[in-house]
PDB file of C-alpha atoms and ligand atoms in Angstrom:
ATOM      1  CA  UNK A  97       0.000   0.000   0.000  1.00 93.00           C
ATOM      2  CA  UNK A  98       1.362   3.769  -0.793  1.00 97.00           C
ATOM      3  CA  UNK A  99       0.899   5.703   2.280  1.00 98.00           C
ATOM      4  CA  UNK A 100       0.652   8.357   0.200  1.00 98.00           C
ATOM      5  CA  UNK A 101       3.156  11.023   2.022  1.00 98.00           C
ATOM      6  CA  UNK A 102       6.076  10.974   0.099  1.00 98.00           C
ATOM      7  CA  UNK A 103       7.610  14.284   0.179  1.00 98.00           C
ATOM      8  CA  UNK A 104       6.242  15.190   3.308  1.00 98.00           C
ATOM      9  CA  UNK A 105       8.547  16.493   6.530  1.00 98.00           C
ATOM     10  CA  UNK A 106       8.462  14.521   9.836  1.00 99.00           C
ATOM     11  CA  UNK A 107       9.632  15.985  12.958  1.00 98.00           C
ATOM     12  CA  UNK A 108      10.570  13.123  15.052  1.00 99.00           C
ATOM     13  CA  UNK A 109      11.637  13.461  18.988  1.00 98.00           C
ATOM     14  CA  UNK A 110      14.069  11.272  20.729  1.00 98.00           C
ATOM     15  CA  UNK A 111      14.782   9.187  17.172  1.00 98.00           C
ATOM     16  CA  UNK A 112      18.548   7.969  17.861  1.00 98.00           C
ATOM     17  CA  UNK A 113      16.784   4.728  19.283  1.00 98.00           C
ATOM     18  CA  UNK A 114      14.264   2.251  20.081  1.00 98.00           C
ATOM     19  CA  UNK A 115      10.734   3.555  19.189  1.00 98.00           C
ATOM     20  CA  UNK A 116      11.515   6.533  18.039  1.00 98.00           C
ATOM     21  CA  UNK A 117      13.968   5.729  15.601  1.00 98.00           C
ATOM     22  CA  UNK A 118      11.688   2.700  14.534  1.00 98.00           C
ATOM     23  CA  UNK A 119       8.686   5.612  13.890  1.00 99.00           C
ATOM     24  CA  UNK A 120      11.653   7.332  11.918  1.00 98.00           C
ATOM     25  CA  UNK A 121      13.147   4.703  10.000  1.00 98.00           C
ATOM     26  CA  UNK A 122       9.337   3.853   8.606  1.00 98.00           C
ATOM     27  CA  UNK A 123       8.680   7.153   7.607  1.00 98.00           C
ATOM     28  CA  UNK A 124      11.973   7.346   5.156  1.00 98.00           C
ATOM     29  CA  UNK A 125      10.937   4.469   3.841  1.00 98.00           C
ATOM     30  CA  UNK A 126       7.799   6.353   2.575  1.00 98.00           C
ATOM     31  CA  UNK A 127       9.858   9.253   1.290  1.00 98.00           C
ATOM     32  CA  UNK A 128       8.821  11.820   4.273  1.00 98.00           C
ATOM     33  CA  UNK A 129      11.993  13.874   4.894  1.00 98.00           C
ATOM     34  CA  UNK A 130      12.990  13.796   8.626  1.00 98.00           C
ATOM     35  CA  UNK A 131      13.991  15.861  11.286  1.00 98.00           C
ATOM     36  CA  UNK A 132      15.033  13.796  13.771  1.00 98.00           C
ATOM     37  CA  UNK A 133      16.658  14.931  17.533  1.00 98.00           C
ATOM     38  CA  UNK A 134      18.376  12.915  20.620  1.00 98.00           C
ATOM     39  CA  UNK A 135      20.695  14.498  23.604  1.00 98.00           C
ATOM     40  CA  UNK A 136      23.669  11.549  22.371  1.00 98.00           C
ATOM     41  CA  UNK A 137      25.078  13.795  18.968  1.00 98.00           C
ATOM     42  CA  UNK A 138      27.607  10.943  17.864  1.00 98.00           C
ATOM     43  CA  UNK A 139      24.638   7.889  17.749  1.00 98.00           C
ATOM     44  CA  UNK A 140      22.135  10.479  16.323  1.00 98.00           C
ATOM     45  CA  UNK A 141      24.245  11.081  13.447  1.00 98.00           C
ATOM     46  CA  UNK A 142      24.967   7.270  13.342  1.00 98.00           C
ATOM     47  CA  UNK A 143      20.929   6.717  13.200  1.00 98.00           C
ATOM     48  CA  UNK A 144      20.868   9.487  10.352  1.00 98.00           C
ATOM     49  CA  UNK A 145      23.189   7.841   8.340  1.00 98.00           C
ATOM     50  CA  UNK A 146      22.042   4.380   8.496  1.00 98.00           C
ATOM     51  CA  UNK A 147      18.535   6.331   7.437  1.00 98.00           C
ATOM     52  CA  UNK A 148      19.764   8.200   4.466  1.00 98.00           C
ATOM     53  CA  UNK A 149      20.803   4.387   3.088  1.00 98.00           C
ATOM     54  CA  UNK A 150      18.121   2.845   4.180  1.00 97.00           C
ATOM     55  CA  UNK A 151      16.069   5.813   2.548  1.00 98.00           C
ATOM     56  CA  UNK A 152      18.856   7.560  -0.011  1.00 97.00           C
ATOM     57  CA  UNK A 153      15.883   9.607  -1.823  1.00 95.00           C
ATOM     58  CA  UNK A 154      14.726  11.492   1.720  1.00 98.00           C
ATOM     59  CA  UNK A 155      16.467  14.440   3.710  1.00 98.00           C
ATOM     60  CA  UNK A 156      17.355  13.199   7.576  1.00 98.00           C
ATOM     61  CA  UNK A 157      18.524  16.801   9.560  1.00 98.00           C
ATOM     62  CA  UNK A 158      20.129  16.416  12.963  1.00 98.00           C
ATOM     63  CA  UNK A 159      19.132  18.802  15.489  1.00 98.00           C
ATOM     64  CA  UNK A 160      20.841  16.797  18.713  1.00 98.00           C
ATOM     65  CA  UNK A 161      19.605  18.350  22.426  1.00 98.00           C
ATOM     66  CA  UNK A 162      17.647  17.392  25.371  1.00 98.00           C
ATOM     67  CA  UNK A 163      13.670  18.143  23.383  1.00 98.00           C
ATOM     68  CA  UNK A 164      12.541  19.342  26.960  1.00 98.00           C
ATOM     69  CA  UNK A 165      14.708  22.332  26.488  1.00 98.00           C
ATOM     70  CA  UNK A 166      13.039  25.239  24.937  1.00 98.00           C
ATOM     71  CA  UNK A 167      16.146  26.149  22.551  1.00 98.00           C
ATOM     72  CA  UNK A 168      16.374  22.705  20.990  1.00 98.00           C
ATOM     73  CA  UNK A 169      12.647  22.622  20.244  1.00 98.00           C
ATOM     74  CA  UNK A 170      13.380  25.821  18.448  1.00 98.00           C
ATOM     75  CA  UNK A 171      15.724  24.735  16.823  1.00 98.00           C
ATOM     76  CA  UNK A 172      13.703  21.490  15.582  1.00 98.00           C
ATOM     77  CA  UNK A 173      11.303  23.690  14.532  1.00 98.00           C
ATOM     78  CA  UNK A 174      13.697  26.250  12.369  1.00 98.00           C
ATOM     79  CA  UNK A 175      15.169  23.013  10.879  1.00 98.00           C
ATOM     80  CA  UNK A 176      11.919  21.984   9.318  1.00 98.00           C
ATOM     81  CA  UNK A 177      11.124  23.733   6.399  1.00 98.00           C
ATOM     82  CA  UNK A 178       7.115  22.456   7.473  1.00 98.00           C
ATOM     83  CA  UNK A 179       6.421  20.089  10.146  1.00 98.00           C
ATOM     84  CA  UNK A 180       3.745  17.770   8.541  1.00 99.00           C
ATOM     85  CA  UNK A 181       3.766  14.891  10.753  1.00 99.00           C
ATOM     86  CA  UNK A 182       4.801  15.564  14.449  1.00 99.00           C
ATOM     87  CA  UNK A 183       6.185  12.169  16.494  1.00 99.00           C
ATOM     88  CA  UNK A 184       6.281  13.395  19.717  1.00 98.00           C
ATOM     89  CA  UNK A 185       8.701  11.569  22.202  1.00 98.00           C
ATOM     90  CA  UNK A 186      11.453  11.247  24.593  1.00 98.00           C
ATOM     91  CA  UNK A 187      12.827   9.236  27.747  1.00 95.00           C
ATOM     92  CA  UNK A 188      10.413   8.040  30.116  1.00 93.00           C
ATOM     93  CA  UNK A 189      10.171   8.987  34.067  1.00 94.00           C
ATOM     94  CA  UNK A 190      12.064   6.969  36.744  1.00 94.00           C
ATOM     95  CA  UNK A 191      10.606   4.565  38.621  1.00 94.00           C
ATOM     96  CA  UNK A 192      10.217   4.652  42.321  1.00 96.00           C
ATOM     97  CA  UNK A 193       7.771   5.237  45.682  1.00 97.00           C
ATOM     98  CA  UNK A 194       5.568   8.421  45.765  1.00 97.00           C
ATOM     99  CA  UNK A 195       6.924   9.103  48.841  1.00 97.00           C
ATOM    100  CA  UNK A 196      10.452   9.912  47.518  1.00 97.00           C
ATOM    101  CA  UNK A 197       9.274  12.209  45.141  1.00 97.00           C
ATOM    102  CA  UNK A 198       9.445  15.835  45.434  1.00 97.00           C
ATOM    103  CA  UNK A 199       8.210  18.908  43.373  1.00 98.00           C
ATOM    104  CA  UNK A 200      11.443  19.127  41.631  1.00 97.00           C
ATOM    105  CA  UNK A 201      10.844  15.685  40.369  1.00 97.00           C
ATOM    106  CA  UNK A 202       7.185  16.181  39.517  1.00 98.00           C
ATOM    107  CA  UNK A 203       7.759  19.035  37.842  1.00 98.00           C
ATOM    108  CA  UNK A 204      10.592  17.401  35.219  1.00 98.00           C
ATOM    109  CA  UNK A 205       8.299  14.733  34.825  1.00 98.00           C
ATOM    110  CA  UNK A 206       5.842  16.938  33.560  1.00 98.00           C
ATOM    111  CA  UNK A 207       7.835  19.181  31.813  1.00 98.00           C
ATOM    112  CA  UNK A 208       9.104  16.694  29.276  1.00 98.00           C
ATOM    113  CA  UNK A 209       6.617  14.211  29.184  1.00 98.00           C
ATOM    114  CA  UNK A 210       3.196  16.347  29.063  1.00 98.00           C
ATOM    115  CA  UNK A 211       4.477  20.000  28.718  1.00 98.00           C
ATOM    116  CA  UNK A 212       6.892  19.537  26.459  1.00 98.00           C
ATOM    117  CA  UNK A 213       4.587  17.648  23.154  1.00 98.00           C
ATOM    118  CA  UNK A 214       2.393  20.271  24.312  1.00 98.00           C
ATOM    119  CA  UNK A 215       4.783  23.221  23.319  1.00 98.00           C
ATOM    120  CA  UNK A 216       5.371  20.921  19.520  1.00 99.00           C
ATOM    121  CA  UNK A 217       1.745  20.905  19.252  1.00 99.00           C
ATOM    122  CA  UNK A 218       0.637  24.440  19.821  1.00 98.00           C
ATOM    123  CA  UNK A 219       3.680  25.323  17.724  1.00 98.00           C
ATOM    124  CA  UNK A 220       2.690  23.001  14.893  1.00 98.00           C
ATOM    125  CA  UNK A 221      -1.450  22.211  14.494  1.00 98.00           C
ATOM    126  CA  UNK A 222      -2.484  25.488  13.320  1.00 98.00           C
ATOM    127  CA  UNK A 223       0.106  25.531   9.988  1.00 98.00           C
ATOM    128  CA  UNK A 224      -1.099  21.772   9.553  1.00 98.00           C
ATOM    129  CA  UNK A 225      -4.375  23.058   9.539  1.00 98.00           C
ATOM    130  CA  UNK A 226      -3.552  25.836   7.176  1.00 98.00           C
ATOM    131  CA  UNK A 227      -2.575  23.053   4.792  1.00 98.00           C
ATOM    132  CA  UNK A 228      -5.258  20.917   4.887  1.00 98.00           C
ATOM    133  CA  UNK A 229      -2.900  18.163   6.427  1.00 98.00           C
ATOM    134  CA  UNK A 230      -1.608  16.963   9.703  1.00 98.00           C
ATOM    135  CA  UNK A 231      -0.070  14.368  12.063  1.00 99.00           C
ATOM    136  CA  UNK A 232       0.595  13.949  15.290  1.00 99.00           C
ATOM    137  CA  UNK A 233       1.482  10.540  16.809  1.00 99.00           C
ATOM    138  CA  UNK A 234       2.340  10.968  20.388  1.00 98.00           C
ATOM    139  CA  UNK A 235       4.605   8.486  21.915  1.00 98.00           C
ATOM    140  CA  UNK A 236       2.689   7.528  25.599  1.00 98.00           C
ATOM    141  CA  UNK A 237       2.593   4.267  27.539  1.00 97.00           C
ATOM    142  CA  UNK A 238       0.189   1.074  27.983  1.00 96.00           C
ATOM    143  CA  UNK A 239       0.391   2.478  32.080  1.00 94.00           C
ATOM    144  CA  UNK A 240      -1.817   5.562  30.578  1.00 94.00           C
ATOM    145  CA  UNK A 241      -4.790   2.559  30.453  1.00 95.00           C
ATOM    146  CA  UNK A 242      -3.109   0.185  32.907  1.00 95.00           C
ATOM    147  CA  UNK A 243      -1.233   1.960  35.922  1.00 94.00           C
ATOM    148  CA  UNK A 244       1.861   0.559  36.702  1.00 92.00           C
ATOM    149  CA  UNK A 245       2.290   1.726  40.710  1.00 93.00           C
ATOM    150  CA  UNK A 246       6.047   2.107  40.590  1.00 95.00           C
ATOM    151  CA  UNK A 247       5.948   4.749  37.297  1.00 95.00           C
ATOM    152  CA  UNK A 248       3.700   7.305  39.091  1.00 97.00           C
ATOM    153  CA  UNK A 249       5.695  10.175  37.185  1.00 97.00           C
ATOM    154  CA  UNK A 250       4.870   8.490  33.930  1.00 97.00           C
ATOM    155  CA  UNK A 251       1.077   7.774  34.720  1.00 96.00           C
ATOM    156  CA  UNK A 252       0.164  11.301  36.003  1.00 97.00           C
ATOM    157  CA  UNK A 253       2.696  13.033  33.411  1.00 98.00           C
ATOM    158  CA  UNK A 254       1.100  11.246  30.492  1.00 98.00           C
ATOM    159  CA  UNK A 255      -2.109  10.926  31.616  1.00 97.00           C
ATOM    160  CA  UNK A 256      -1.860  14.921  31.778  1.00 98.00           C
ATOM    161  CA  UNK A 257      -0.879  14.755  27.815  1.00 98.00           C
ATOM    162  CA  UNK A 258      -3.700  12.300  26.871  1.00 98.00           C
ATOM    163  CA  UNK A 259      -6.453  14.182  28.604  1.00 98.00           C
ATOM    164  CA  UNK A 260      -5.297  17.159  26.899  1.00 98.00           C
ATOM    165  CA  UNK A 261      -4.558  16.118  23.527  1.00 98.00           C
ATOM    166  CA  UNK A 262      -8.471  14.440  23.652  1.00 98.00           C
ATOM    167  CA  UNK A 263      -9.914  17.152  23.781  1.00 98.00           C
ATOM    168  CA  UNK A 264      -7.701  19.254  20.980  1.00 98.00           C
ATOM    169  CA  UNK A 265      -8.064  16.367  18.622  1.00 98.00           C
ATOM    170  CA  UNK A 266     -12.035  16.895  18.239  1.00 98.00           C
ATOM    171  CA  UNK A 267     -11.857  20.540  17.816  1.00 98.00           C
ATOM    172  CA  UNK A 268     -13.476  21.124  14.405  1.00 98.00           C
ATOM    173  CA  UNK A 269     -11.263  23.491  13.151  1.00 97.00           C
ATOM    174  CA  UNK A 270      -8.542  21.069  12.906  1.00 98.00           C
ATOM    175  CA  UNK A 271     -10.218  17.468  12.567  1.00 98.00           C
ATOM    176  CA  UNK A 272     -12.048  19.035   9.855  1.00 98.00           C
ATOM    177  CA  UNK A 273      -8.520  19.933   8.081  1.00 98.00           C
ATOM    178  CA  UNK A 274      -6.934  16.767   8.180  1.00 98.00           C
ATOM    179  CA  UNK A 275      -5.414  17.062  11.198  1.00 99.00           C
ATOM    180  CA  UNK A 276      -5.479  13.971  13.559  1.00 99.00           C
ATOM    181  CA  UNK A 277      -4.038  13.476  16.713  1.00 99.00           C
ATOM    182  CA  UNK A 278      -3.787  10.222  18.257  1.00 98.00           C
ATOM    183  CA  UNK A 279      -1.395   8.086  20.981  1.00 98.00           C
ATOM    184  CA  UNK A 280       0.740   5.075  20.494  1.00 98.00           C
ATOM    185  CA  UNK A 281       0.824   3.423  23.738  1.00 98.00           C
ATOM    186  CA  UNK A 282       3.753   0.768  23.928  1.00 98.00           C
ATOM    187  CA  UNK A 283       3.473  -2.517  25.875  1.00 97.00           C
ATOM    188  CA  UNK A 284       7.133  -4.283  26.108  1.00 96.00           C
ATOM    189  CA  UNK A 285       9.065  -3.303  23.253  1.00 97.00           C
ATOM    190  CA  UNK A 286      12.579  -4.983  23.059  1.00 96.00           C
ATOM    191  CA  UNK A 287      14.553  -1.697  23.200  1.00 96.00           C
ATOM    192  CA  UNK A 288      17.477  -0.340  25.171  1.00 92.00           C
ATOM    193  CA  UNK A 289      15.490   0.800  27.822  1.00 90.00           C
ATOM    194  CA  UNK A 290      13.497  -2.432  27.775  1.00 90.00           C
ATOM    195  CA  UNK A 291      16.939  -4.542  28.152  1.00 88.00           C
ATOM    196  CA  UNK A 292      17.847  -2.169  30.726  1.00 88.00           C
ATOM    197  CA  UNK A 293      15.002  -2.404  33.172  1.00 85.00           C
ATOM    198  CA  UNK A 294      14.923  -6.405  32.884  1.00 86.00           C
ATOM    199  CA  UNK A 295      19.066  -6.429  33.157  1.00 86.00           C
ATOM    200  CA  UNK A 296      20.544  -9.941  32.507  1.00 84.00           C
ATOM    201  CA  UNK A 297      18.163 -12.331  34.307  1.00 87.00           C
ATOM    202  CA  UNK A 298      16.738 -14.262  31.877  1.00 89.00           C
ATOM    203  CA  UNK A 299      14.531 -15.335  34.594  1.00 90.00           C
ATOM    204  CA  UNK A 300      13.151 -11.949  34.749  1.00 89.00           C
ATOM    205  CA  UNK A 301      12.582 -12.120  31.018  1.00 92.00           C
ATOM    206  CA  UNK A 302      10.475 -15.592  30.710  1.00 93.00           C
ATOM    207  CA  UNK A 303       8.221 -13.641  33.921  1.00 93.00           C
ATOM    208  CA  UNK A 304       7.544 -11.048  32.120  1.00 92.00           C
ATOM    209  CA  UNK A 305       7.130 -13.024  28.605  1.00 96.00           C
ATOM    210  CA  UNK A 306       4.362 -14.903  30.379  1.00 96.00           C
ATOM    211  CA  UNK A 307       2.463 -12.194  31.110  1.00 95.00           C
ATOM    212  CA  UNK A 308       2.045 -11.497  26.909  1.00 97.00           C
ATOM    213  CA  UNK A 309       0.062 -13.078  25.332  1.00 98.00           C
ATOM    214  CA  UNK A 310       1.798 -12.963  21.746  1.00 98.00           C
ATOM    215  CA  UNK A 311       4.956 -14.948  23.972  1.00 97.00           C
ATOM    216  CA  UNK A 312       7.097 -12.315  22.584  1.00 97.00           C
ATOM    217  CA  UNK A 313       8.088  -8.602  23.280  1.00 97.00           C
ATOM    218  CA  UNK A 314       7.500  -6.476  20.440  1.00 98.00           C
ATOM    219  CA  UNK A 315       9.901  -4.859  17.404  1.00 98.00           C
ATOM    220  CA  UNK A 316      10.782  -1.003  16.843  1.00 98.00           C
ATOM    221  CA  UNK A 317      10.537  -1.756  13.209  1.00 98.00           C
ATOM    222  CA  UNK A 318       6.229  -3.202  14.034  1.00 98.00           C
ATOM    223  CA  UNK A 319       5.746  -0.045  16.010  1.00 98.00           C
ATOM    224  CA  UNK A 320       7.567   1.977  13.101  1.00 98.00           C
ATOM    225  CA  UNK A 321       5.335   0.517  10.693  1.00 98.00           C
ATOM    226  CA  UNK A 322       1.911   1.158  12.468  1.00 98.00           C
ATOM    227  CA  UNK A 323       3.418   4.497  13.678  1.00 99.00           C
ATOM    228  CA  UNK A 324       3.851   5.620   9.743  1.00 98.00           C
ATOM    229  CA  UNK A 325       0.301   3.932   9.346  1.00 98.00           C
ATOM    230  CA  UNK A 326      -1.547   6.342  11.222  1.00 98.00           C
ATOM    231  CA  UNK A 327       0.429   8.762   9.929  1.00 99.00           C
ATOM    232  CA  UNK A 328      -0.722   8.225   6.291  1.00 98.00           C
ATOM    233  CA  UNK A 329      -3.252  10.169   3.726  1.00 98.00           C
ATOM    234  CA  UNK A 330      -5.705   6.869   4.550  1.00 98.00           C
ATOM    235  CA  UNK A 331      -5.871   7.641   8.403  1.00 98.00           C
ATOM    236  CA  UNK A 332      -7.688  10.521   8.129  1.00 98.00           C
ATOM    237  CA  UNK A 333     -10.909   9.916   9.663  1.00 98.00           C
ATOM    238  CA  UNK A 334      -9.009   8.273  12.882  1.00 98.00           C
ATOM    239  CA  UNK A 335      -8.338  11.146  15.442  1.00 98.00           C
ATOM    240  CA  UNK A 336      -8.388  11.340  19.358  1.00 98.00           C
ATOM    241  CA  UNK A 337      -7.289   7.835  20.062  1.00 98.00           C
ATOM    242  CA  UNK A 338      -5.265   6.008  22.253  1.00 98.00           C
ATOM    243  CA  UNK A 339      -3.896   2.462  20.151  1.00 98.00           C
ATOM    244  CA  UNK A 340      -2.485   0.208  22.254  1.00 98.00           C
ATOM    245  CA  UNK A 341       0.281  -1.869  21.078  1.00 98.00           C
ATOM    246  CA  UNK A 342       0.860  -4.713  23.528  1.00 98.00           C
ATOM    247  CA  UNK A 343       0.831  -8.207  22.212  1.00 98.00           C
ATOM    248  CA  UNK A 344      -2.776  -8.425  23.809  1.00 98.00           C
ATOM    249  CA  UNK A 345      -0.818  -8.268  27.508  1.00 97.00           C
ATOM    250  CA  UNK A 346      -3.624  -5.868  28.566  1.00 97.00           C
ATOM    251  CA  UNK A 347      -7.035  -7.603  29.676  1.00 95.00           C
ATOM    252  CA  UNK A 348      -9.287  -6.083  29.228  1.00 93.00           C
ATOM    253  CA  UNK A 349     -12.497  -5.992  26.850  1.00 92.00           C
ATOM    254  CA  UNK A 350     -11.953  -1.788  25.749  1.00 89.00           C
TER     255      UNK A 350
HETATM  256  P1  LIG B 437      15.192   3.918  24.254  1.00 64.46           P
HETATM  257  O1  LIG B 437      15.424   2.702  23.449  1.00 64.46           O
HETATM  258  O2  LIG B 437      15.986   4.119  25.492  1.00 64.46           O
HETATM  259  O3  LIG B 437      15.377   5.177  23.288  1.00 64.46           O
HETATM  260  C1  LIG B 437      15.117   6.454  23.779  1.00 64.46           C
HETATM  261  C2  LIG B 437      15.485   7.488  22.725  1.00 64.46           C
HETATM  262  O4  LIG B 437      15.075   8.757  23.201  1.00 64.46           O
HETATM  263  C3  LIG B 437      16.974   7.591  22.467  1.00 64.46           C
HETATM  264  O5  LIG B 437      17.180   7.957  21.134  1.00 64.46           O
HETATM  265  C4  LIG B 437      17.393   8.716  23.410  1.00 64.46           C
HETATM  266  O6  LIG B 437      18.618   9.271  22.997  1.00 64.46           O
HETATM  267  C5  LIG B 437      16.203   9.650  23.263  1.00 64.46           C
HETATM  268  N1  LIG B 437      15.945  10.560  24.380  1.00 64.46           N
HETATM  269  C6  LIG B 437      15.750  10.231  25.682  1.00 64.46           C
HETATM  270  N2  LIG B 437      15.511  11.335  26.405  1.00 64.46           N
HETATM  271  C7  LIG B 437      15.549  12.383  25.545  1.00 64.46           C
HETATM  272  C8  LIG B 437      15.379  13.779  25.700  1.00 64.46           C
HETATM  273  N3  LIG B 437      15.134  14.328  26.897  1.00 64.46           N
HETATM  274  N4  LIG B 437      15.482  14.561  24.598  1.00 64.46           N
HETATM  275  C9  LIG B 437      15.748  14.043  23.391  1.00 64.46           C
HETATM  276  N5  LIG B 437      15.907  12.716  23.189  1.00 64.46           N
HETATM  277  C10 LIG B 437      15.820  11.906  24.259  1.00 64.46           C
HETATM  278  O7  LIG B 437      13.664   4.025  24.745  1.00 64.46           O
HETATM  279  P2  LIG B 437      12.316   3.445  24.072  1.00 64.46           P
HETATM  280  O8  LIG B 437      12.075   2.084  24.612  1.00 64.46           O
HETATM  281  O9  LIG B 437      12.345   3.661  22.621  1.00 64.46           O
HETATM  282  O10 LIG B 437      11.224   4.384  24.769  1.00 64.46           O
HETATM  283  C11 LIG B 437      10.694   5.536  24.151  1.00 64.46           C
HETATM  284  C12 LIG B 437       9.540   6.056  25.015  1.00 64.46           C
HETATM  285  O11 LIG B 437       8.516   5.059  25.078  1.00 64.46           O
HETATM  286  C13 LIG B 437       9.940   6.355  26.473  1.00 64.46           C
HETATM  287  O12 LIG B 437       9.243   7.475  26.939  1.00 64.46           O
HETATM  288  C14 LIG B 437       9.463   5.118  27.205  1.00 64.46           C
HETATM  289  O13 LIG B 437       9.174   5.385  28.557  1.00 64.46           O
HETATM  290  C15 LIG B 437       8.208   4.785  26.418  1.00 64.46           C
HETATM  291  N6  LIG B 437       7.832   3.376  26.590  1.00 64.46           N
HETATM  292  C16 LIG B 437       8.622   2.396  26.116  1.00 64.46           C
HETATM  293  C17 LIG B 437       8.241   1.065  26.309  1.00 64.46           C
HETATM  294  C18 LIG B 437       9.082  -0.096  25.793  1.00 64.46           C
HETATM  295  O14 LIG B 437       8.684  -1.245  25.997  1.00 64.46           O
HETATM  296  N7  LIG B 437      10.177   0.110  25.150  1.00 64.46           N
HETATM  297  C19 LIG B 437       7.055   0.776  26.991  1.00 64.46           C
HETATM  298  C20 LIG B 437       6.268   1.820  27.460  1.00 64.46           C
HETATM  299  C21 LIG B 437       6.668   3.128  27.250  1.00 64.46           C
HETATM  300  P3  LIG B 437      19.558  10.095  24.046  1.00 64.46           P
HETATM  301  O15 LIG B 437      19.646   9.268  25.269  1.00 64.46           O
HETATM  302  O16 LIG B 437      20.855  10.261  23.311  1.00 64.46           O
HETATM  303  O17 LIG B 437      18.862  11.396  24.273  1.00 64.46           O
END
């Protein structure tokens, strides 16, 4: 199937890795021309080359910086000549006990993980509405529909984004453009941060594997390729939704 956005320009947050770069990998490989960002310089450029090969037809620009910073979201903004399709994304809170946590922690938490795709959006939906054409995929968590107790920062940070972003997404005035706004909410993907958490007890790793029911953890490349999906010309009519993406680990019925 041609997604039918070749030629457009992706901004893509925290791409030098995992999801990210799977999101950006699957959108070169559908000609969109990428701005891509990560705080590590040296392995963003390594992840830009790799996607002008895999891609050699597209543009990849670097702009490397921490995207809860307001200068680096500048600059990812002046780098893209127009920001068609917005991936929003970037590392994910610690882990720990309520009790330990203080404002200062709260507020990073919040700051990159709900504030911070916040800032992209209002920066980005009314020019994609302009145009009569818009995406944004935000990059969220299966804990926004099933809690995990020890990431409190990530379930009230992103819970913050999701509330918000539902009710932007059904404003007429840009789901009647073409502009769609919708979640990607990752159950165990096997990235760095994945391997990192479980460490090297494979004991650990058949645990958690039982608890999927697919028996495996998923693939940046899968969540690339649904990620460009819903970033398509055919996804037009889906807006203001929350996919989950967990290898049916999540019980429930909705
Ligand atoms: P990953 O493999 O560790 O990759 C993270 C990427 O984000 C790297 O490119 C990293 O590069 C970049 N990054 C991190 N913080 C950044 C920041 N402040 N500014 C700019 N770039 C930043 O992680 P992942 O598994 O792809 O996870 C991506 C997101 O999905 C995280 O928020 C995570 O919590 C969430 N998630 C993942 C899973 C999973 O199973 N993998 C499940 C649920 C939720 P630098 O370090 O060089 O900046």
């Amino acid at each position: 199937m041609d997604l039918g956005i070749a030629g457009r320009w992706a901004l893509v947050c925290a791409a030098s890795k995992g999801l990210g770069k799977g999101c950006a990998r699957a959108l070169a490989g559908e000609g969109v021309n990428l701005v891509i960002n990560a705080r590590g310089a040296e392995a963003l450029e390594a992840t830009a080359t790799e996607l002008r090969r895999h891609a050699p037809g597209v543009e990849v620009r670097c702009v490397p910086g921490d995207v809860g910073r307001t200068e680096v979201r500048t600059a990812l903004l002046a780098a893209c000549p127009q920001v068609d399709i917005l991936v929003n994304n970037a590392g994910g809170p610690p882990p720990g006990d309520f009790r330990a946590w203080g404002r200062e922690e709260w507020l990073g938490a919040l700051e990159l993980n709900m504030l911070t795709p916040i800032e992209l959006i209002k920066a980005t939906v009314d020019g994609m509405a302009e145009r009569g054409f818009g995406r944004v995929v935000n990059i969220t968590s299966s804990a926004v529909k099933a809690p995990i107790d020890i990431l409190g920062l990530s379930n009230g940070a992103r819970s913050g984004l999701t509330g918000f972003v539902a009710g932007l997404a059904r404003q007429p005035r840009l789901a009647s453009r073409n502009v769609t706004l919708n979640a990607l909410l990752p159950g165990s993907f096997d990235t760095d941060r994945l391997r990192k958490g479980l460490g090297d007890d494979q004991g650990k790793v058949e645990q958690w594997l039982q608890a999927i029911p697919a028996g495996r953890f998923g693939t940046a490349e899968e969540f690339g390729a649904f990620c460009a999906f819903i970033c398509s010309a055919h996804a037009g009519y889906l807006t203001g939704q929350n996919l989950l993406l967990d290898g049916g680990a999540y019980p429930g019925t909705f």
